[in-house]
Amino acid sequence: MLTLYDLDVSGNCYKARLLLSMLNLEHERVPVNLASGEHLTEKFLRLNPRGEIPVLVDGDTVVWDSHAILVYLARRYDAGHWLPADPLLMSRVQQWLAVAGHEIQYGLAAARACLKFGRQGDLQELQKRGVAALDLLESQLERSPWLAGEQSSLADLACYPYVRCAEEADLSLRGYANIRRWFEAIESLPGYVPMLERAQNVA
Ligand SMILES: N[C@@H](CCC(=O)N[C@@H](CS)C(=O)NCC(=O)O)C(=O)O
């Protein structure tokens, strides 16, 4: 049985929920209350010493970090579509996981956290990084239908959540036609689920 420690409003957790759904993998979701500090308890830190969600538990195996979870699920439960074995394609996917973990996380996600959850930060600087991320994606998506080339991959699932929420970071997507076309393509994939927004906790 797969268990995902997560939170509805977290884009990082949503990456894992997307792939679990697309691979049609049954799983249990355990909400983690960040606002009350549940992620910093001894019990949770035994699962993830970084004190962050998402965490995936698969039997005796514990995997933390959204991108590590994507890679684990793709290698363990998928025949090779989401993380192709070809060296060049795999490196292309890895490039975009790096963008998701850097420009997107410390730009779009961080600006959203300031505006939506009252996190501290230099909003203008974070938005500037967010725009750099959007520009990077737009220019790639002008050249190829998916981030890593001709087919959908983990690259798309890793970048999509916080780009989809860019307006919550007060960044307009009006000038980004290719990104908007890419949203439609992702949202048409079998097993796509929208990001849930029920919980009131801090992401
Ligand atoms: N690099 C990590 C980042 C995870 C992350 O930032 N998680 C947030 C929720 S979206 C968290 O747990 N934050 C805990 C905190 O802010 O103290 C990943 O991709 O999983």
CSV table of C-alpha atoms and ligand atoms in Angstrom, one decimal:
chain,number,residue,atom,x,y,z
A,1,MET,CA,0.0,0.0,0.0
A,2,LEU,CA,1.3,3.5,-0.9
A,3,THR,CA,0.9,6.3,1.5
A,4,LEU,CA,1.4,10.0,0.7
A,5,TYR,CA,2.0,12.5,3.4
A,6,ASP,CA,0.7,15.7,1.9
A,7,LEU,CA,-1.4,18.8,2.0
A,8,ASP,CA,-4.0,19.9,-0.5
A,9,VAL,CA,-2.6,23.4,-1.2
A,10,SER,CA,1.0,22.2,-1.6
A,11,GLY,CA,2.2,22.3,-5.2
A,12,ASN,CA,5.0,19.9,-4.3
A,13,CYS,CA,2.6,17.4,-3.0
A,14,TYR,CA,0.4,17.9,-6.0
A,15,LYS,CA,3.2,16.7,-8.3
A,16,ALA,CA,3.1,13.3,-6.5
A,17,ARG,CA,-0.7,13.2,-6.5
A,18,LEU,CA,-0.7,13.9,-10.3
A,19,LEU,CA,1.6,11.0,-11.1
A,20,LEU,CA,-0.1,8.6,-8.6
A,21,SER,CA,-3.3,9.3,-10.4
A,22,MET,CA,-1.9,9.1,-13.9
A,23,LEU,CA,-0.4,5.7,-13.1
A,24,ASN,CA,-3.7,4.7,-11.5
A,25,LEU,CA,-1.9,3.7,-8.3
A,26,GLU,CA,-4.2,3.3,-5.3
A,27,HIS,CA,-2.9,5.2,-2.3
A,28,GLU,CA,-3.8,6.6,1.0
A,29,ARG,CA,-3.3,10.3,1.7
A,30,VAL,CA,-2.3,11.5,5.2
A,31,PRO,CA,-2.7,15.3,5.6
A,32,VAL,CA,0.2,17.0,7.5
A,33,ASN,CA,-0.7,20.1,9.3
A,34,LEU,CA,2.2,22.6,8.7
A,35,ALA,CA,0.5,25.4,10.5
A,36,SER,CA,0.6,23.4,13.8
A,37,GLY,CA,4.2,22.3,13.2
A,38,GLU,CA,3.3,18.6,12.6
A,39,HIS,CA,6.2,18.4,10.1
A,40,LEU,CA,8.7,19.2,12.8
A,41,THR,CA,7.6,16.5,15.3
A,42,GLU,CA,10.0,13.7,16.1
A,43,LYS,CA,7.6,11.2,14.5
A,44,PHE,CA,7.6,13.1,11.2
A,45,LEU,CA,11.3,13.9,11.2
A,46,ARG,CA,11.9,10.1,11.3
A,47,LEU,CA,10.2,10.0,7.9
A,48,ASN,CA,11.9,13.1,6.5
A,49,PRO,CA,14.7,14.6,8.4
A,50,ARG,CA,14.3,17.8,6.3
A,51,GLY,CA,10.8,18.3,7.9
A,52,GLU,CA,9.1,18.8,4.6
A,53,ILE,CA,6.2,17.3,2.6
A,54,PRO,CA,5.6,15.3,0.4
A,55,VAL,CA,6.8,12.0,1.7
A,56,LEU,CA,5.9,8.7,0.1
A,57,VAL,CA,5.8,5.4,2.0
A,58,ASP,CA,5.7,2.2,0.0
A,59,GLY,CA,5.9,-0.8,2.3
A,60,ASP,CA,9.2,-0.5,4.1
A,61,THR,CA,10.5,2.2,1.7
A,62,VAL,CA,10.3,5.9,2.5
A,63,VAL,CA,11.0,8.5,-0.2
A,64,TRP,CA,11.1,12.2,0.5
A,65,ASP,CA,11.4,15.2,-1.9
A,66,SER,CA,8.7,15.6,-4.6
A,67,HIS,CA,11.2,14.9,-7.5
A,68,ALA,CA,12.6,11.9,-5.8
A,69,ILE,CA,9.1,10.6,-5.4
A,70,LEU,CA,8.4,11.2,-9.1
A,71,VAL,CA,11.5,9.4,-10.1
A,72,TYR,CA,10.8,6.5,-7.7
A,73,LEU,CA,7.2,6.0,-8.9
A,74,ALA,CA,8.2,6.3,-12.6
A,75,ARG,CA,11.0,3.7,-12.2
A,76,ARG,CA,9.1,1.4,-9.9
A,77,TYR,CA,5.6,1.5,-11.5
A,78,ASP,CA,5.9,2.8,-15.1
A,79,ALA,CA,7.2,1.1,-18.2
A,80,GLY,CA,9.4,4.0,-19.2
A,81,HIS,CA,7.1,6.7,-20.5
A,82,TRP,CA,7.4,9.2,-17.7
A,83,LEU,CA,11.2,8.9,-17.2
A,84,PRO,CA,12.7,7.5,-20.5
A,85,ALA,CA,15.8,5.4,-20.2
A,86,ASP,CA,17.5,7.0,-23.2
A,87,PRO,CA,20.4,9.0,-21.8
A,88,LEU,CA,19.7,12.2,-23.6
A,89,LEU,CA,16.0,12.2,-22.9
A,90,MET,CA,16.6,11.3,-19.2
A,91,SER,CA,19.0,14.2,-19.0
A,92,ARG,CA,16.5,16.5,-20.6
A,93,VAL,CA,13.9,15.5,-17.9
A,94,GLN,CA,16.6,16.1,-15.2
A,95,GLN,CA,17.2,19.6,-16.5
A,96,TRP,CA,13.6,20.5,-15.9
A,97,LEU,CA,13.5,18.9,-12.5
A,98,ALA,CA,16.3,21.2,-11.7
A,99,VAL,CA,14.3,24.2,-12.9
A,100,ALA,CA,11.3,23.1,-10.9
A,101,GLY,CA,13.5,22.8,-7.8
A,102,HIS,CA,15.2,26.2,-8.3
A,103,GLU,CA,13.6,29.0,-10.3
A,104,ILE,CA,10.1,27.7,-9.9
A,105,GLN,CA,10.4,26.8,-6.2
A,106,TYR,CA,12.3,29.9,-5.2
A,107,GLY,CA,10.4,32.2,-7.5
A,108,LEU,CA,6.8,31.2,-8.3
A,109,ALA,CA,6.2,29.0,-5.3
A,110,ALA,CA,7.9,31.4,-2.8
A,111,ALA,CA,6.1,34.4,-4.2
A,112,ARG,CA,2.8,32.5,-3.9
A,113,ALA,CA,3.6,31.6,-0.3
A,114,CYS,CA,4.2,35.2,0.5
A,115,LEU,CA,0.9,36.4,-1.0
A,116,LYS,CA,-1.3,33.4,-0.1
A,117,PHE,CA,0.1,32.3,3.2
A,118,GLY,CA,1.9,35.4,4.6
A,119,ARG,CA,5.4,33.9,4.3
A,120,GLN,CA,8.2,36.4,4.7
A,121,GLY,CA,10.3,37.3,1.6
A,122,ASP,CA,11.2,40.0,-0.9
A,123,LEU,CA,8.1,39.7,-3.1
A,124,GLN,CA,9.5,41.7,-5.9
A,125,GLU,CA,12.7,39.6,-6.1
A,126,LEU,CA,10.7,36.4,-5.9
A,127,GLN,CA,8.4,37.5,-8.7
A,128,LYS,CA,11.4,38.5,-10.8
A,129,ARG,CA,12.7,34.9,-10.4
A,130,GLY,CA,9.2,33.7,-11.2
A,131,VAL,CA,9.1,35.6,-14.5
A,132,ALA,CA,12.5,34.2,-15.4
A,133,ALA,CA,11.1,30.7,-14.9
A,134,LEU,CA,8.0,31.6,-17.0
A,135,ASP,CA,10.2,33.0,-19.8
A,136,LEU,CA,12.4,29.9,-19.8
A,137,LEU,CA,9.4,27.5,-20.1
A,138,GLU,CA,7.7,29.7,-22.7
A,139,SER,CA,10.8,29.6,-24.9
A,140,GLN,CA,11.2,25.8,-24.6
A,141,LEU,CA,7.4,25.3,-25.3
A,142,GLU,CA,7.7,27.4,-28.4
A,143,ARG,CA,10.2,24.8,-29.7
A,144,SER,CA,8.6,21.6,-28.5
A,145,PRO,CA,5.2,20.4,-27.4
A,146,TRP,CA,6.4,19.2,-24.0
A,147,LEU,CA,9.3,20.4,-21.9
A,148,ALA,CA,11.6,17.4,-22.5
A,149,GLY,CA,10.7,17.2,-26.2
A,150,GLU,CA,8.1,15.3,-28.2
A,151,GLN,CA,6.4,13.4,-25.3
A,152,SER,CA,5.1,14.2,-21.9
A,153,SER,CA,7.4,13.3,-19.0
A,154,LEU,CA,8.2,14.0,-15.4
A,155,ALA,CA,9.6,17.3,-16.6
A,156,ASP,CA,6.0,18.5,-17.2
A,157,LEU,CA,4.6,17.1,-14.0
A,158,ALA,CA,7.3,18.7,-11.9
A,159,CYS,CA,7.0,22.2,-13.4
A,160,TYR,CA,3.2,22.3,-13.9
A,161,PRO,CA,1.8,22.9,-10.4
A,162,TYR,CA,3.4,26.2,-9.5
A,163,VAL,CA,3.3,27.5,-13.0
A,164,ARG,CA,-0.4,26.7,-13.1
A,165,CYS,CA,-0.7,28.8,-9.8
A,166,ALA,CA,1.3,31.7,-11.2
A,167,GLU,CA,-1.7,34.1,-10.8
A,168,GLU,CA,-1.6,33.4,-7.1
A,169,ALA,CA,1.9,34.8,-7.2
A,170,ASP,CA,0.4,37.9,-8.9
A,171,LEU,CA,2.0,37.0,-12.2
A,172,SER,CA,-0.2,37.2,-15.3
A,173,LEU,CA,0.1,34.4,-17.9
A,174,ARG,CA,-1.6,36.6,-20.6
A,175,GLY,CA,1.7,36.9,-22.6
A,176,TYR,CA,2.5,33.2,-22.4
A,177,ALA,CA,0.5,31.5,-25.2
A,178,ASN,CA,2.7,28.4,-25.3
A,179,ILE,CA,2.5,27.8,-21.5
A,180,ARG,CA,-1.3,28.1,-21.8
A,181,ARG,CA,-1.4,25.6,-24.6
A,182,TRP,CA,0.8,23.3,-22.5
A,183,PHE,CA,-1.7,23.6,-19.6
A,184,GLU,CA,-4.4,22.3,-21.9
A,185,ALA,CA,-2.3,19.4,-23.1
A,186,ILE,CA,-1.5,18.4,-19.5
A,187,GLU,CA,-5.1,18.8,-18.4
A,188,SER,CA,-6.1,16.4,-21.2
A,189,LEU,CA,-3.8,13.6,-20.2
A,190,PRO,CA,-5.5,10.4,-18.9
A,191,GLY,CA,-5.7,10.4,-15.1
A,192,TYR,CA,-5.2,14.2,-14.8
A,193,VAL,CA,-6.6,15.5,-11.5
A,194,PRO,CA,-6.8,19.2,-10.6
A,195,MET,CA,-5.0,20.6,-7.6
A,196,LEU,CA,-7.2,20.4,-4.5
A,197,GLU,CA,-7.7,23.5,-2.5
A,198,ARG,CA,-9.7,22.4,0.6
A,199,ALA,CA,-7.2,22.6,3.4
A,200,GLN,CA,-6.5,25.8,5.2
A,201,ASN,CA,-2.9,24.9,6.2
A,202,VAL,CA,0.2,26.7,5.2
A,203,ALA,CA,2.0,25.4,2.1
B,1,LIG,N1,12.5,20.3,-2.4
B,1,LIG,C1,11.3,19.8,-1.6
B,1,LIG,C2,10.5,21.1,-1.2
B,1,LIG,C3,9.3,20.6,-0.4
B,1,LIG,C4,8.7,21.8,0.3
B,1,LIG,O1,9.1,23.0,0.2
B,1,LIG,N2,7.6,21.5,1.0
B,1,LIG,C5,6.9,22.5,1.7
B,1,LIG,C6,5.4,22.4,1.4
B,1,LIG,S1,5.1,22.8,-0.3
B,1,LIG,C7,7.1,22.2,3.2
B,1,LIG,O2,7.0,21.1,3.7
B,1,LIG,N3,7.4,23.2,4.0
B,1,LIG,C8,7.7,23.0,5.4
B,1,LIG,C9,8.0,24.4,6.0
B,1,LIG,O3,7.9,25.3,5.3
B,1,LIG,O4,8.4,24.4,7.1
B,1,LIG,C10,10.4,19.0,-2.5
B,1,LIG,O5,10.4,19.1,-3.7
B,1,LIG,O6,9.7,18.1,-2.0
